[in-house]
mmCIF file with all atom_site columns, C-alpha atoms in Angstrom:
data_model
loop_
_atom_site.group_PDB
_atom_site.id
_atom_site.type_symbol
_atom_site.label_atom_id
_atom_site.label_alt_id
_atom_site.label_comp_id
_atom_site.label_asym_id
_atom_site.label_entity_id
_atom_site.label_seq_id
_atom_site.pdbx_PDB_ins_code
_atom_site.Cartn_x
_atom_site.Cartn_y
_atom_site.Cartn_z
_atom_site.occupancy
_atom_site.B_iso_or_equiv
_atom_site.pdbx_formal_charge
_atom_site.auth_seq_id
_atom_site.auth_comp_id
_atom_site.auth_asym_id
_atom_site.auth_atom_id
_atom_site.pdbx_PDB_model_num
ATOM 1   C CA . UNK A 1 1   ? 3.553   54.435 -2.650  1.00 0.00 ? 1   UNK A CA 1
ATOM 2   C CA . UNK A 1 2   ? 5.521   51.576 -4.141  1.00 0.00 ? 2   UNK A CA 1
ATOM 3   C CA . UNK A 1 3   ? 5.433   51.062 -7.821  1.00 0.00 ? 3   UNK A CA 1
ATOM 4   C CA . UNK A 1 4   ? 6.464   48.040 -9.807  1.00 0.00 ? 4   UNK A CA 1
ATOM 5   C CA . UNK A 1 5   ? 6.646   48.650 -13.565 1.00 0.00 ? 5   UNK A CA 1
ATOM 6   C CA . UNK A 1 6   ? 7.124   46.239 -16.426 1.00 0.00 ? 6   UNK A CA 1
ATOM 7   C CA . UNK A 1 7   ? 8.041   46.676 -20.042 1.00 0.00 ? 7   UNK A CA 1
ATOM 8   C CA . UNK A 1 8   ? 7.037   45.942 -22.536 1.00 0.00 ? 8   UNK A CA 1
ATOM 9   C CA . UNK A 1 9   ? 3.259   45.515 -22.063 1.00 0.00 ? 9   UNK A CA 1
ATOM 10  C CA . UNK A 1 10  ? 2.936   43.270 -25.046 1.00 0.00 ? 10  UNK A CA 1
ATOM 11  C CA . UNK A 1 11  ? 5.407   41.296 -27.014 1.00 0.00 ? 11  UNK A CA 1
ATOM 12  C CA . UNK A 1 12  ? 4.727   39.337 -30.204 1.00 0.00 ? 12  UNK A CA 1
ATOM 13  C CA . UNK A 1 13  ? 7.512   36.987 -31.422 1.00 0.00 ? 13  UNK A CA 1
ATOM 14  C CA . UNK A 1 14  ? 8.072   34.279 -33.937 1.00 0.00 ? 14  UNK A CA 1
ATOM 15  C CA . UNK A 1 15  ? 8.583   30.895 -32.474 1.00 0.00 ? 15  UNK A CA 1
ATOM 16  C CA . UNK A 1 16  ? 12.382  30.410 -31.919 1.00 0.00 ? 16  UNK A CA 1
ATOM 17  C CA . UNK A 1 17  ? 12.959  34.101 -31.207 1.00 0.00 ? 17  UNK A CA 1
ATOM 18  C CA . UNK A 1 18  ? 14.201  35.266 -27.848 1.00 0.00 ? 18  UNK A CA 1
ATOM 19  C CA . UNK A 1 19  ? 12.131  37.343 -25.490 1.00 0.00 ? 19  UNK A CA 1
ATOM 20  C CA . UNK A 1 20  ? 12.885  39.623 -22.541 1.00 0.00 ? 20  UNK A CA 1
ATOM 21  C CA . UNK A 1 21  ? 10.693  41.478 -20.057 1.00 0.00 ? 21  UNK A CA 1
ATOM 22  C CA . UNK A 1 22  ? 11.981  44.125 -17.720 1.00 0.00 ? 22  UNK A CA 1
ATOM 23  C CA . UNK A 1 23  ? 10.743  44.938 -14.267 1.00 0.00 ? 23  UNK A CA 1
ATOM 24  C CA . UNK A 1 24  ? 11.640  48.106 -12.315 1.00 0.00 ? 24  UNK A CA 1
ATOM 25  C CA . UNK A 1 25  ? 10.701  49.012 -8.752  1.00 0.00 ? 25  UNK A CA 1
ATOM 26  C CA . UNK A 1 26  ? 10.481  52.531 -7.351  1.00 0.00 ? 26  UNK A CA 1
ATOM 27  C CA . UNK A 1 27  ? 11.993  51.179 -4.161  1.00 0.00 ? 27  UNK A CA 1
ATOM 28  C CA . UNK A 1 28  ? 14.786  48.658 -3.340  1.00 0.00 ? 28  UNK A CA 1
ATOM 29  C CA . UNK A 1 29  ? 13.386  45.192 -2.907  1.00 0.00 ? 29  UNK A CA 1
ATOM 30  C CA . UNK A 1 30  ? 14.421  42.504 -0.485  1.00 0.00 ? 30  UNK A CA 1
ATOM 31  C CA . UNK A 1 31  ? 13.513  39.995 -3.141  1.00 0.00 ? 31  UNK A CA 1
ATOM 32  C CA . UNK A 1 32  ? 11.431  39.707 -6.342  1.00 0.00 ? 32  UNK A CA 1
ATOM 33  C CA . UNK A 1 33  ? 9.287   36.907 -7.563  1.00 0.00 ? 33  UNK A CA 1
ATOM 34  C CA . UNK A 1 34  ? 8.088   36.088 -11.113 1.00 0.00 ? 34  UNK A CA 1
ATOM 35  C CA . UNK A 1 35  ? 4.792   34.446 -12.042 1.00 0.00 ? 35  UNK A CA 1
ATOM 36  C CA . UNK A 1 36  ? 3.343   33.203 -15.299 1.00 0.00 ? 36  UNK A CA 1
ATOM 37  C CA . UNK A 1 37  ? -0.306  33.283 -16.183 1.00 0.00 ? 37  UNK A CA 1
ATOM 38  C CA . UNK A 1 38  ? -1.448  31.272 -19.155 1.00 0.00 ? 38  UNK A CA 1
ATOM 39  C CA . UNK A 1 39  ? -4.533  32.587 -21.066 1.00 0.00 ? 39  UNK A CA 1
ATOM 40  C CA . UNK A 1 40  ? -7.567  31.700 -19.115 1.00 0.00 ? 40  UNK A CA 1
ATOM 41  C CA . UNK A 1 41  ? -5.485  30.481 -16.178 1.00 0.00 ? 41  UNK A CA 1
ATOM 42  C CA . UNK A 1 42  ? -4.235  31.708 -12.841 1.00 0.00 ? 42  UNK A CA 1
ATOM 43  C CA . UNK A 1 43  ? -0.843  33.052 -11.960 1.00 0.00 ? 43  UNK A CA 1
ATOM 44  C CA . UNK A 1 44  ? 1.737   30.330 -11.312 1.00 0.00 ? 44  UNK A CA 1
ATOM 45  C CA . UNK A 1 45  ? 4.983   30.947 -9.318  1.00 0.00 ? 45  UNK A CA 1
ATOM 46  C CA . UNK A 1 46  ? 8.138   30.621 -11.314 1.00 0.00 ? 46  UNK A CA 1
ATOM 47  C CA . UNK A 1 47  ? 10.972  31.742 -9.149  1.00 0.00 ? 47  UNK A CA 1
ATOM 48  C CA . UNK A 1 48  ? 12.264  34.114 -6.479  1.00 0.00 ? 48  UNK A CA 1
ATOM 49  C CA . UNK A 1 49  ? 15.453  36.020 -6.443  1.00 0.00 ? 49  UNK A CA 1
ATOM 50  C CA . UNK A 1 50  ? 16.899  37.309 -3.237  1.00 0.00 ? 50  UNK A CA 1
ATOM 51  C CA . UNK A 1 51  ? 20.622  38.311 -3.697  1.00 0.00 ? 51  UNK A CA 1
ATOM 52  C CA . UNK A 1 52  ? 21.852  41.351 -5.447  1.00 0.00 ? 52  UNK A CA 1
ATOM 53  C CA . UNK A 1 53  ? 23.053  40.499 -8.876  1.00 0.00 ? 53  UNK A CA 1
ATOM 54  C CA . UNK A 1 54  ? 21.544  36.948 -8.701  1.00 0.00 ? 54  UNK A CA 1
ATOM 55  C CA . UNK A 1 55  ? 21.096  35.041 -11.927 1.00 0.00 ? 55  UNK A CA 1
ATOM 56  C CA . UNK A 1 56  ? 18.968  31.889 -11.992 1.00 0.00 ? 56  UNK A CA 1
ATOM 57  C CA . UNK A 1 57  ? 18.152  29.632 -14.887 1.00 0.00 ? 57  UNK A CA 1
ATOM 58  C CA . UNK A 1 58  ? 15.260  27.232 -15.515 1.00 0.00 ? 58  UNK A CA 1
ATOM 59  C CA . UNK A 1 59  ? 15.847  25.512 -18.815 1.00 0.00 ? 59  UNK A CA 1
ATOM 60  C CA . UNK A 1 60  ? 15.355  28.271 -21.442 1.00 0.00 ? 60  UNK A CA 1
ATOM 61  C CA . UNK A 1 61  ? 14.308  30.896 -18.856 1.00 0.00 ? 61  UNK A CA 1
ATOM 62  C CA . UNK A 1 62  ? 16.987  33.189 -17.359 1.00 0.00 ? 62  UNK A CA 1
ATOM 63  C CA . UNK A 1 63  ? 16.078  35.391 -14.368 1.00 0.00 ? 63  UNK A CA 1
ATOM 64  C CA . UNK A 1 64  ? 18.307  38.317 -13.146 1.00 0.00 ? 64  UNK A CA 1
ATOM 65  C CA . UNK A 1 65  ? 18.032  40.496 -10.154 1.00 0.00 ? 65  UNK A CA 1
ATOM 66  C CA . UNK A 1 66  ? 19.801  43.878 -10.477 1.00 0.00 ? 66  UNK A CA 1
ATOM 67  C CA . UNK A 1 67  ? 22.763  44.883 -8.367  1.00 0.00 ? 67  UNK A CA 1
ATOM 68  C CA . UNK A 1 68  ? 20.812  47.702 -6.774  1.00 0.00 ? 68  UNK A CA 1
ATOM 69  C CA . UNK A 1 69  ? 17.907  45.297 -6.214  1.00 0.00 ? 69  UNK A CA 1
ATOM 70  C CA . UNK A 1 70  ? 15.512  47.639 -8.010  1.00 0.00 ? 70  UNK A CA 1
ATOM 71  C CA . UNK A 1 71  ? 15.211  45.919 -11.257 1.00 0.00 ? 71  UNK A CA 1
ATOM 72  C CA . UNK A 1 72  ? 14.899  42.408 -12.698 1.00 0.00 ? 72  UNK A CA 1
ATOM 73  C CA . UNK A 1 73  ? 14.534  40.755 -16.003 1.00 0.00 ? 73  UNK A CA 1
ATOM 74  C CA . UNK A 1 74  ? 13.271  37.473 -17.432 1.00 0.00 ? 74  UNK A CA 1
ATOM 75  C CA . UNK A 1 75  ? 14.908  36.210 -20.690 1.00 0.00 ? 75  UNK A CA 1
ATOM 76  C CA . UNK A 1 76  ? 13.428  33.395 -22.561 1.00 0.00 ? 76  UNK A CA 1
ATOM 77  C CA . UNK A 1 77  ? 15.760  31.799 -25.231 1.00 0.00 ? 77  UNK A CA 1
ATOM 78  C CA . UNK A 1 78  ? 14.182  30.236 -28.339 1.00 0.00 ? 78  UNK A CA 1
ATOM 79  C CA . UNK A 1 79  ? 10.619  30.731 -27.440 1.00 0.00 ? 79  UNK A CA 1
ATOM 80  C CA . UNK A 1 80  ? 8.021   28.014 -27.997 1.00 0.00 ? 80  UNK A CA 1
ATOM 81  C CA . UNK A 1 81  ? 4.306   28.210 -28.274 1.00 0.00 ? 81  UNK A CA 1
ATOM 82  C CA . UNK A 1 82  ? 4.090   26.801 -24.743 1.00 0.00 ? 82  UNK A CA 1
ATOM 83  C CA . UNK A 1 83  ? 5.634   30.072 -23.560 1.00 0.00 ? 83  UNK A CA 1
ATOM 84  C CA . UNK A 1 84  ? 2.542   32.030 -24.340 1.00 0.00 ? 84  UNK A CA 1
ATOM 85  C CA . UNK A 1 85  ? 1.087   33.873 -21.440 1.00 0.00 ? 85  UNK A CA 1
ATOM 86  C CA . UNK A 1 86  ? 1.537   36.898 -19.270 1.00 0.00 ? 86  UNK A CA 1
ATOM 87  C CA . UNK A 1 87  ? 4.673   37.173 -17.151 1.00 0.00 ? 87  UNK A CA 1
ATOM 88  C CA . UNK A 1 88  ? 4.443   39.165 -13.983 1.00 0.00 ? 88  UNK A CA 1
ATOM 89  C CA . UNK A 1 89  ? 7.074   40.411 -11.531 1.00 0.00 ? 89  UNK A CA 1
ATOM 90  C CA . UNK A 1 90  ? 6.202   41.090 -7.917  1.00 0.00 ? 90  UNK A CA 1
ATOM 91  C CA . UNK A 1 91  ? 7.941   42.582 -5.035  1.00 0.00 ? 91  UNK A CA 1
ATOM 92  C CA . UNK A 1 92  ? 7.159   42.834 -1.251  1.00 0.00 ? 92  UNK A CA 1
ATOM 93  C CA . UNK A 1 93  ? 5.022   45.736 -0.271  1.00 0.00 ? 93  UNK A CA 1
ATOM 94  C CA . UNK A 1 94  ? 6.575   48.680 1.638   1.00 0.00 ? 94  UNK A CA 1
ATOM 95  C CA . UNK A 1 95  ? 4.409   48.603 4.570   1.00 0.00 ? 95  UNK A CA 1
ATOM 96  C CA . UNK A 1 96  ? 3.690   44.931 4.950   1.00 0.00 ? 96  UNK A CA 1
ATOM 97  C CA . UNK A 1 97  ? 6.691   42.503 4.133   1.00 0.00 ? 97  UNK A CA 1
ATOM 98  C CA . UNK A 1 98  ? 4.480   39.573 3.156   1.00 0.00 ? 98  UNK A CA 1
ATOM 99  C CA . UNK A 1 99  ? 2.113   41.176 0.634   1.00 0.00 ? 99  UNK A CA 1
ATOM 100 C CA . UNK A 1 100 ? 3.219   41.489 -2.973  1.00 0.00 ? 100 UNK A CA 1
ATOM 101 C CA . UNK A 1 101 ? 2.987   44.342 -5.404  1.00 0.00 ? 101 UNK A CA 1
ATOM 102 C CA . UNK A 1 102 ? 2.544   42.908 -8.878  1.00 0.00 ? 102 UNK A CA 1
ATOM 103 C CA . UNK A 1 103 ? 3.843   44.730 -12.048 1.00 0.00 ? 103 UNK A CA 1
ATOM 104 C CA . UNK A 1 104 ? 1.235   45.046 -14.875 1.00 0.00 ? 104 UNK A CA 1
ATOM 105 C CA . UNK A 1 105 ? 2.719   42.085 -16.581 1.00 0.00 ? 105 UNK A CA 1
ATOM 106 C CA . UNK A 1 106 ? 4.063   41.452 -20.153 1.00 0.00 ? 106 UNK A CA 1
ATOM 107 C CA . UNK A 1 107 ? 1.806   39.597 -22.467 1.00 0.00 ? 107 UNK A CA 1
ATOM 108 C CA . UNK A 1 108 ? 3.740   37.235 -24.661 1.00 0.00 ? 108 UNK A CA 1
ATOM 109 C CA . UNK A 1 109 ? 2.313   35.714 -27.848 1.00 0.00 ? 109 UNK A CA 1
ATOM 110 C CA . UNK A 1 110 ? 4.335   33.276 -30.043 1.00 0.00 ? 110 UNK A CA 1
ATOM 111 C CA . UNK A 1 111 ? 3.583   32.790 -33.644 1.00 0.00 ? 111 UNK A CA 1
ATOM 112 C CA . UNK A 1 112 ? 4.362   29.240 -34.796 1.00 0.00 ? 112 UNK A CA 1
ATOM 113 C CA . UNK B 2 1   ? -3.618  22.086 -9.481  1.00 0.00 ? 1   UNK B CA 1
ATOM 114 C CA . UNK B 2 2   ? -2.368  24.522 -6.870  1.00 0.00 ? 2   UNK B CA 1
ATOM 115 C CA . UNK B 2 3   ? -4.287  23.214 -3.923  1.00 0.00 ? 3   UNK B CA 1
ATOM 116 C CA . UNK B 2 4   ? -6.223  26.386 -3.562  1.00 0.00 ? 4   UNK B CA 1
ATOM 117 C CA . UNK B 2 5   ? -9.972  26.067 -4.332  1.00 0.00 ? 5   UNK B CA 1
ATOM 118 C CA . UNK B 2 6   ? -12.332 28.902 -5.117  1.00 0.00 ? 6   UNK B CA 1
ATOM 119 C CA . UNK B 2 7   ? -16.121 28.938 -5.507  1.00 0.00 ? 7   UNK B CA 1
ATOM 120 C CA . UNK B 2 8   ? -18.134 29.606 -7.478  1.00 0.00 ? 8   UNK B CA 1
ATOM 121 C CA . UNK B 2 9   ? -16.169 29.681 -10.818 1.00 0.00 ? 9   UNK B CA 1
ATOM 122 C CA . UNK B 2 10  ? -18.552 32.039 -12.477 1.00 0.00 ? 10  UNK B CA 1
ATOM 123 C CA . UNK B 2 11  ? -20.943 34.496 -10.895 1.00 0.00 ? 11  UNK B CA 1
ATOM 124 C CA . UNK B 2 12  ? -23.356 36.661 -12.969 1.00 0.00 ? 12  UNK B CA 1
ATOM 125 C CA . UNK B 2 13  ? -25.393 39.302 -10.952 1.00 0.00 ? 13  UNK B CA 1
ATOM 126 C CA . UNK B 2 14  ? -27.020 42.655 -11.247 1.00 0.00 ? 14  UNK B CA 1
ATOM 127 C CA . UNK B 2 15  ? -25.825 46.078 -10.151 1.00 0.00 ? 15  UNK B CA 1
ATOM 128 C CA . UNK B 2 16  ? -26.684 46.813 -6.447  1.00 0.00 ? 16  UNK B CA 1
ATOM 129 C CA . UNK B 2 17  ? -26.484 43.180 -5.439  1.00 0.00 ? 17  UNK B CA 1
ATOM 130 C CA . UNK B 2 18  ? -24.291 41.484 -2.992  1.00 0.00 ? 18  UNK B CA 1
ATOM 131 C CA . UNK B 2 19  ? -22.141 38.329 -3.548  1.00 0.00 ? 19  UNK B CA 1
ATOM 132 C CA . UNK B 2 20  ? -19.790 36.242 -1.584  1.00 0.00 ? 20  UNK B CA 1
ATOM 133 C CA . UNK B 2 21  ? -16.690 34.466 -2.972  1.00 0.00 ? 21  UNK B CA 1
ATOM 134 C CA . UNK B 2 22  ? -15.142 31.608 -1.128  1.00 0.00 ? 22  UNK B CA 1
ATOM 135 C CA . UNK B 2 23  ? -11.592 30.346 -0.972  1.00 0.00 ? 23  UNK B CA 1
ATOM 136 C CA . UNK B 2 24  ? -10.021 27.394 0.697   1.00 0.00 ? 24  UNK B CA 1
ATOM 137 C CA . UNK B 2 25  ? -6.270  27.638 0.977   1.00 0.00 ? 25  UNK B CA 1
ATOM 138 C CA . UNK B 2 26  ? -3.727  24.858 0.582   1.00 0.00 ? 26  UNK B CA 1
ATOM 139 C CA . UNK B 2 27  ? -3.458  22.595 3.487   1.00 0.00 ? 27  UNK B CA 1
ATOM 140 C CA . UNK B 2 28  ? -1.109  24.006 5.954   1.00 0.00 ? 28  UNK B CA 1
ATOM 141 C CA . UNK B 2 29  ? -1.109  27.561 4.570   1.00 0.00 ? 29  UNK B CA 1
ATOM 142 C CA . UNK B 2 30  ? -2.055  30.326 7.070   1.00 0.00 ? 30  UNK B CA 1
ATOM 143 C CA . UNK B 2 31  ? -2.049  33.391 4.798   1.00 0.00 ? 31  UNK B CA 1
ATOM 144 C CA . UNK B 2 32  ? -4.838  34.110 2.340   1.00 0.00 ? 32  UNK B CA 1
ATOM 145 C CA . UNK B 2 33  ? -4.681  37.072 -0.156  1.00 0.00 ? 33  UNK B CA 1
ATOM 146 C CA . UNK B 2 34  ? -7.341  38.341 -2.362  1.00 0.00 ? 34  UNK B CA 1
ATOM 147 C CA . UNK B 2 35  ? -6.584  39.967 -5.689  1.00 0.00 ? 35  UNK B CA 1
ATOM 148 C CA . UNK B 2 36  ? -8.772  41.640 -8.422  1.00 0.00 ? 36  UNK B CA 1
ATOM 149 C CA . UNK B 2 37  ? -7.813  41.416 -12.070 1.00 0.00 ? 37  UNK B CA 1
ATOM 150 C CA . UNK B 2 38  ? -9.753  43.361 -14.599 1.00 0.00 ? 38  UNK B CA 1
ATOM 151 C CA . UNK B 2 39  ? -9.677  42.653 -18.308 1.00 0.00 ? 39  UNK B CA 1
ATOM 152 C CA . UNK B 2 40  ? -6.015  42.642 -19.494 1.00 0.00 ? 40  UNK B CA 1
ATOM 153 C CA . UNK B 2 41  ? -5.084  44.217 -16.282 1.00 0.00 ? 41  UNK B CA 1
ATOM 154 C CA . UNK B 2 42  ? -2.471  43.301 -13.637 1.00 0.00 ? 42  UNK B CA 1
ATOM 155 C CA . UNK B 2 43  ? -3.199  41.887 -10.223 1.00 0.00 ? 43  UNK B CA 1
ATOM 156 C CA . UNK B 2 44  ? -4.533  44.451 -7.805  1.00 0.00 ? 44  UNK B CA 1
ATOM 157 C CA . UNK B 2 45  ? -3.946  43.386 -4.174  1.00 0.00 ? 45  UNK B CA 1
ATOM 158 C CA . UNK B 2 46  ? -7.125  43.724 -2.125  1.00 0.00 ? 46  UNK B CA 1
ATOM 159 C CA . UNK B 2 47  ? -6.431  42.267 1.346   1.00 0.00 ? 47  UNK B CA 1
ATOM 160 C CA . UNK B 2 48  ? -4.565  39.637 3.227   1.00 0.00 ? 48  UNK B CA 1
ATOM 161 C CA . UNK B 2 49  ? -5.449  37.472 6.260   1.00 0.00 ? 49  UNK B CA 1
ATOM 162 C CA . UNK B 2 50  ? -3.127  35.493 8.405   1.00 0.00 ? 50  UNK B CA 1
ATOM 163 C CA . UNK B 2 51  ? -4.417  32.867 10.712  1.00 0.00 ? 51  UNK B CA 1
ATOM 164 C CA . UNK B 2 52  ? -7.778  34.507 11.071  1.00 0.00 ? 52  UNK B CA 1
ATOM 165 C CA . UNK B 2 53  ? -6.580  38.243 11.414  1.00 0.00 ? 53  UNK B CA 1
ATOM 166 C CA . UNK B 2 54  ? -6.376  40.913 8.869   1.00 0.00 ? 54  UNK B CA 1
ATOM 167 C CA . UNK B 2 55  ? -2.763  41.478 8.013   1.00 0.00 ? 55  UNK B CA 1
ATOM 168 C CA . UNK B 2 56  ? -2.616  43.930 5.140   1.00 0.00 ? 56  UNK B CA 1
ATOM 169 C CA . UNK B 2 57  ? -4.908  46.035 3.182   1.00 0.00 ? 57  UNK B CA 1
ATOM 170 C CA . UNK B 2 58  ? -4.605  47.192 -0.390  1.00 0.00 ? 58  UNK B CA 1
ATOM 171 C CA . UNK B 2 59  ? -6.896  48.852 -2.773  1.00 0.00 ? 59  UNK B CA 1
ATOM 172 C CA . UNK B 2 60  ? -10.144 47.420 -1.327  1.00 0.00 ? 60  UNK B CA 1
ATOM 173 C CA . UNK B 2 61  ? -13.241 49.499 -1.719  1.00 0.00 ? 61  UNK B CA 1
ATOM 174 C CA . UNK B 2 62  ? -15.403 50.100 1.344   1.00 0.00 ? 62  UNK B CA 1
ATOM 175 C CA . UNK B 2 63  ? -18.094 48.069 -0.320  1.00 0.00 ? 63  UNK B CA 1
ATOM 176 C CA . UNK B 2 64  ? -15.892 45.089 -0.149  1.00 0.00 ? 64  UNK B CA 1
ATOM 177 C CA . UNK B 2 65  ? -15.059 43.124 3.032   1.00 0.00 ? 65  UNK B CA 1
ATOM 178 C CA . UNK B 2 66  ? -13.390 39.808 3.863   1.00 0.00 ? 66  UNK B CA 1
ATOM 179 C CA . UNK B 2 67  ? -12.821 37.451 6.559   1.00 0.00 ? 67  UNK B CA 1
ATOM 180 C CA . UNK B 2 68  ? -10.876 34.370 7.315   1.00 0.00 ? 68  UNK B CA 1
ATOM 181 C CA . UNK B 2 69  ? -12.546 31.707 9.462   1.00 0.00 ? 69  UNK B CA 1
ATOM 182 C CA . UNK B 2 70  ? -11.013 29.374 12.057  1.00 0.00 ? 70  UNK B CA 1
ATOM 183 C CA . UNK B 2 71  ? -10.731 26.639 9.493   1.00 0.00 ? 71  UNK B CA 1
ATOM 184 C CA . UNK B 2 72  ? -8.731  29.136 7.487   1.00 0.00 ? 72  UNK B CA 1
ATOM 185 C CA . UNK B 2 73  ? -11.049 29.357 4.561   1.00 0.00 ? 73  UNK B CA 1
ATOM 186 C CA . UNK B 2 74  ? -11.769 32.891 3.586   1.00 0.00 ? 74  UNK B CA 1
ATOM 187 C CA . UNK B 2 75  ? -14.715 34.858 2.084   1.00 0.00 ? 75  UNK B CA 1
ATOM 188 C CA . UNK B 2 76  ? -14.688 38.022 0.121   1.00 0.00 ? 76  UNK B CA 1
ATOM 189 C CA . UNK B 2 77  ? -17.996 39.891 0.321   1.00 0.00 ? 77  UNK B CA 1
ATOM 190 C CA . UNK B 2 78  ? -18.761 42.471 -2.480  1.00 0.00 ? 78  UNK B CA 1
ATOM 191 C CA . UNK B 2 79  ? -21.791 44.609 -1.962  1.00 0.00 ? 79  UNK B CA 1
ATOM 192 C CA . UNK B 2 80  ? -23.731 47.370 -3.834  1.00 0.00 ? 80  UNK B CA 1
ATOM 193 C CA . UNK B 2 81  ? -22.158 45.983 -6.954  1.00 0.00 ? 81  UNK B CA 1
ATOM 194 C CA . UNK B 2 82  ? -21.327 48.273 -9.889  1.00 0.00 ? 82  UNK B CA 1
ATOM 195 C CA . UNK B 2 83  ? -20.503 47.436 -13.543 1.00 0.00 ? 83  UNK B CA 1
ATOM 196 C CA . UNK B 2 84  ? -16.845 48.231 -12.844 1.00 0.00 ? 84  UNK B CA 1
ATOM 197 C CA . UNK B 2 85  ? -16.699 45.487 -10.299 1.00 0.00 ? 85  UNK B CA 1
ATOM 198 C CA . UNK B 2 86  ? -16.714 43.020 -13.046 1.00 0.00 ? 86  UNK B CA 1
ATOM 199 C CA . UNK B 2 87  ? -13.452 41.083 -12.964 1.00 0.00 ? 87  UNK B CA 1
ATOM 200 C CA . UNK B 2 88  ? -11.561 37.969 -12.091 1.00 0.00 ? 88  UNK B CA 1
ATOM 201 C CA . UNK B 2 89  ? -11.107 37.618 -8.330  1.00 0.00 ? 89  UNK B CA 1
ATOM 202 C CA . UNK B 2 90  ? -8.209  35.476 -7.305  1.00 0.00 ? 90  UNK B CA 1
ATOM 203 C CA . UNK B 2 91  ? -7.438  34.031 -3.974  1.00 0.00 ? 91  UNK B CA 1
ATOM 204 C CA . UNK B 2 92  ? -3.854  33.006 -3.167  1.00 0.00 ? 92  UNK B CA 1
ATOM 205 C CA . UNK B 2 93  ? -2.298  31.352 -0.100  1.00 0.00 ? 93  UNK B CA 1
ATOM 206 C CA . UNK B 2 94  ? 1.116   30.934 1.361   1.00 0.00 ? 94  UNK B CA 1
ATOM 207 C CA . UNK B 2 95  ? 2.636   29.361 4.361   1.00 0.00 ? 95  UNK B CA 1
ATOM 208 C CA . UNK B 2 96  ? 4.127   32.288 6.233   1.00 0.00 ? 96  UNK B CA 1
ATOM 209 C CA . UNK B 2 97  ? 3.626   35.924 6.944   1.00 0.00 ? 97  UNK B CA 1
ATOM 210 C CA . UNK B 2 98  ? 5.205   38.524 9.142   1.00 0.00 ? 98  UNK B CA 1
ATOM 211 C CA . UNK B 2 99  ? 7.906   39.967 7.037   1.00 0.00 ? 99  UNK B CA 1
ATOM 212 C CA . UNK B 2 100 ? 8.959   36.902 5.150   1.00 0.00 ? 100 UNK B CA 1
ATOM 213 C CA . UNK B 2 101 ? 7.798   36.834 1.581   1.00 0.00 ? 101 UNK B CA 1
ATOM 214 C CA . UNK B 2 102 ? 7.150   33.318 0.320   1.00 0.00 ? 102 UNK B CA 1
ATOM 215 C CA . UNK B 2 103 ? 5.649   32.173 -2.927  1.00 0.00 ? 103 UNK B CA 1
ATOM 216 C CA . UNK B 2 104 ? 1.897   32.451 -3.324  1.00 0.00 ? 104 UNK B CA 1
ATOM 217 C CA . UNK B 2 105 ? -0.333  29.685 -4.715  1.00 0.00 ? 105 UNK B CA 1
ATOM 218 C CA . UNK B 2 106 ? -3.188  30.945 -6.684  1.00 0.00 ? 106 UNK B CA 1
ATOM 219 C CA . UNK B 2 107 ? -6.519  29.420 -7.045  1.00 0.00 ? 107 UNK B CA 1
ATOM 220 C CA . UNK B 2 108 ? -8.462  29.139 -10.313 1.00 0.00 ? 108 UNK B CA 1
ATOM 221 C CA . UNK B 2 109 ? -10.396 32.349 -9.761  1.00 0.00 ? 109 UNK B CA 1
ATOM 222 C CA . UNK B 2 110 ? -13.967 33.580 -9.712  1.00 0.00 ? 110 UNK B CA 1
ATOM 223 C CA . UNK B 2 111 ? -15.153 35.440 -12.777 1.00 0.00 ? 111 UNK B CA 1
ATOM 224 C CA . UNK B 2 112 ? -17.774 38.065 -11.628 1.00 0.00 ? 112 UNK B CA 1
ATOM 225 C CA . UNK B 2 113 ? -19.862 39.619 -14.163 1.00 0.00 ? 113 UNK B CA 1
ATOM 226 C CA . UNK B 2 114 ? -22.123 42.438 -13.114 1.00 0.00 ? 114 UNK B CA 1
ATOM 227 C CA . UNK B 2 115 ? -25.001 43.370 -15.510 1.00 0.00 ? 115 UNK B CA 1
#
């Protein structure tokens, strides 16, 4: 079945350093979503990418969707302690367009 | 606050027991999704309902069942509980279904502990 993989699983950075998490799907995706889950919290929607090669920015966060629509990345510039959490990518399921298959997530810790 | 409510927040029970988790979606959302998140794990999709009907099924055990009621709230029933069922159970809701993937709004979760 469809697999959505994320690397790295964990990332520790010093405050001010950049951070990138990568997401790869075993199948072509019609779109991809990113979510953030703070420690002890619930996942919160960040963004959805739809077009091949699409790049979207939200302040210090840059999201990219690959040309083949099988991979995506999230880059955070100059991390802050408020960026701590787990970042998940998610793509539509193969058999049901409205369900999501989530990656395992990248857990980011930021040392002040 | 996502607008999705889940009760109870915490649940502690014993092996072999049965529990019911409740979710109320955001006003206007017709789809409800249930996910299981074990410690430091990702989100495992269990099941989706749309406007009262089952829409998609994921890795949901036969001991688990769910339903969505006419007022659109949903319940997840877990029976014959095992230690391995201890996890966070999230409910999420979205506006649409049927091939269109829209953002999902997650509730605060129910933490289930099976002793």
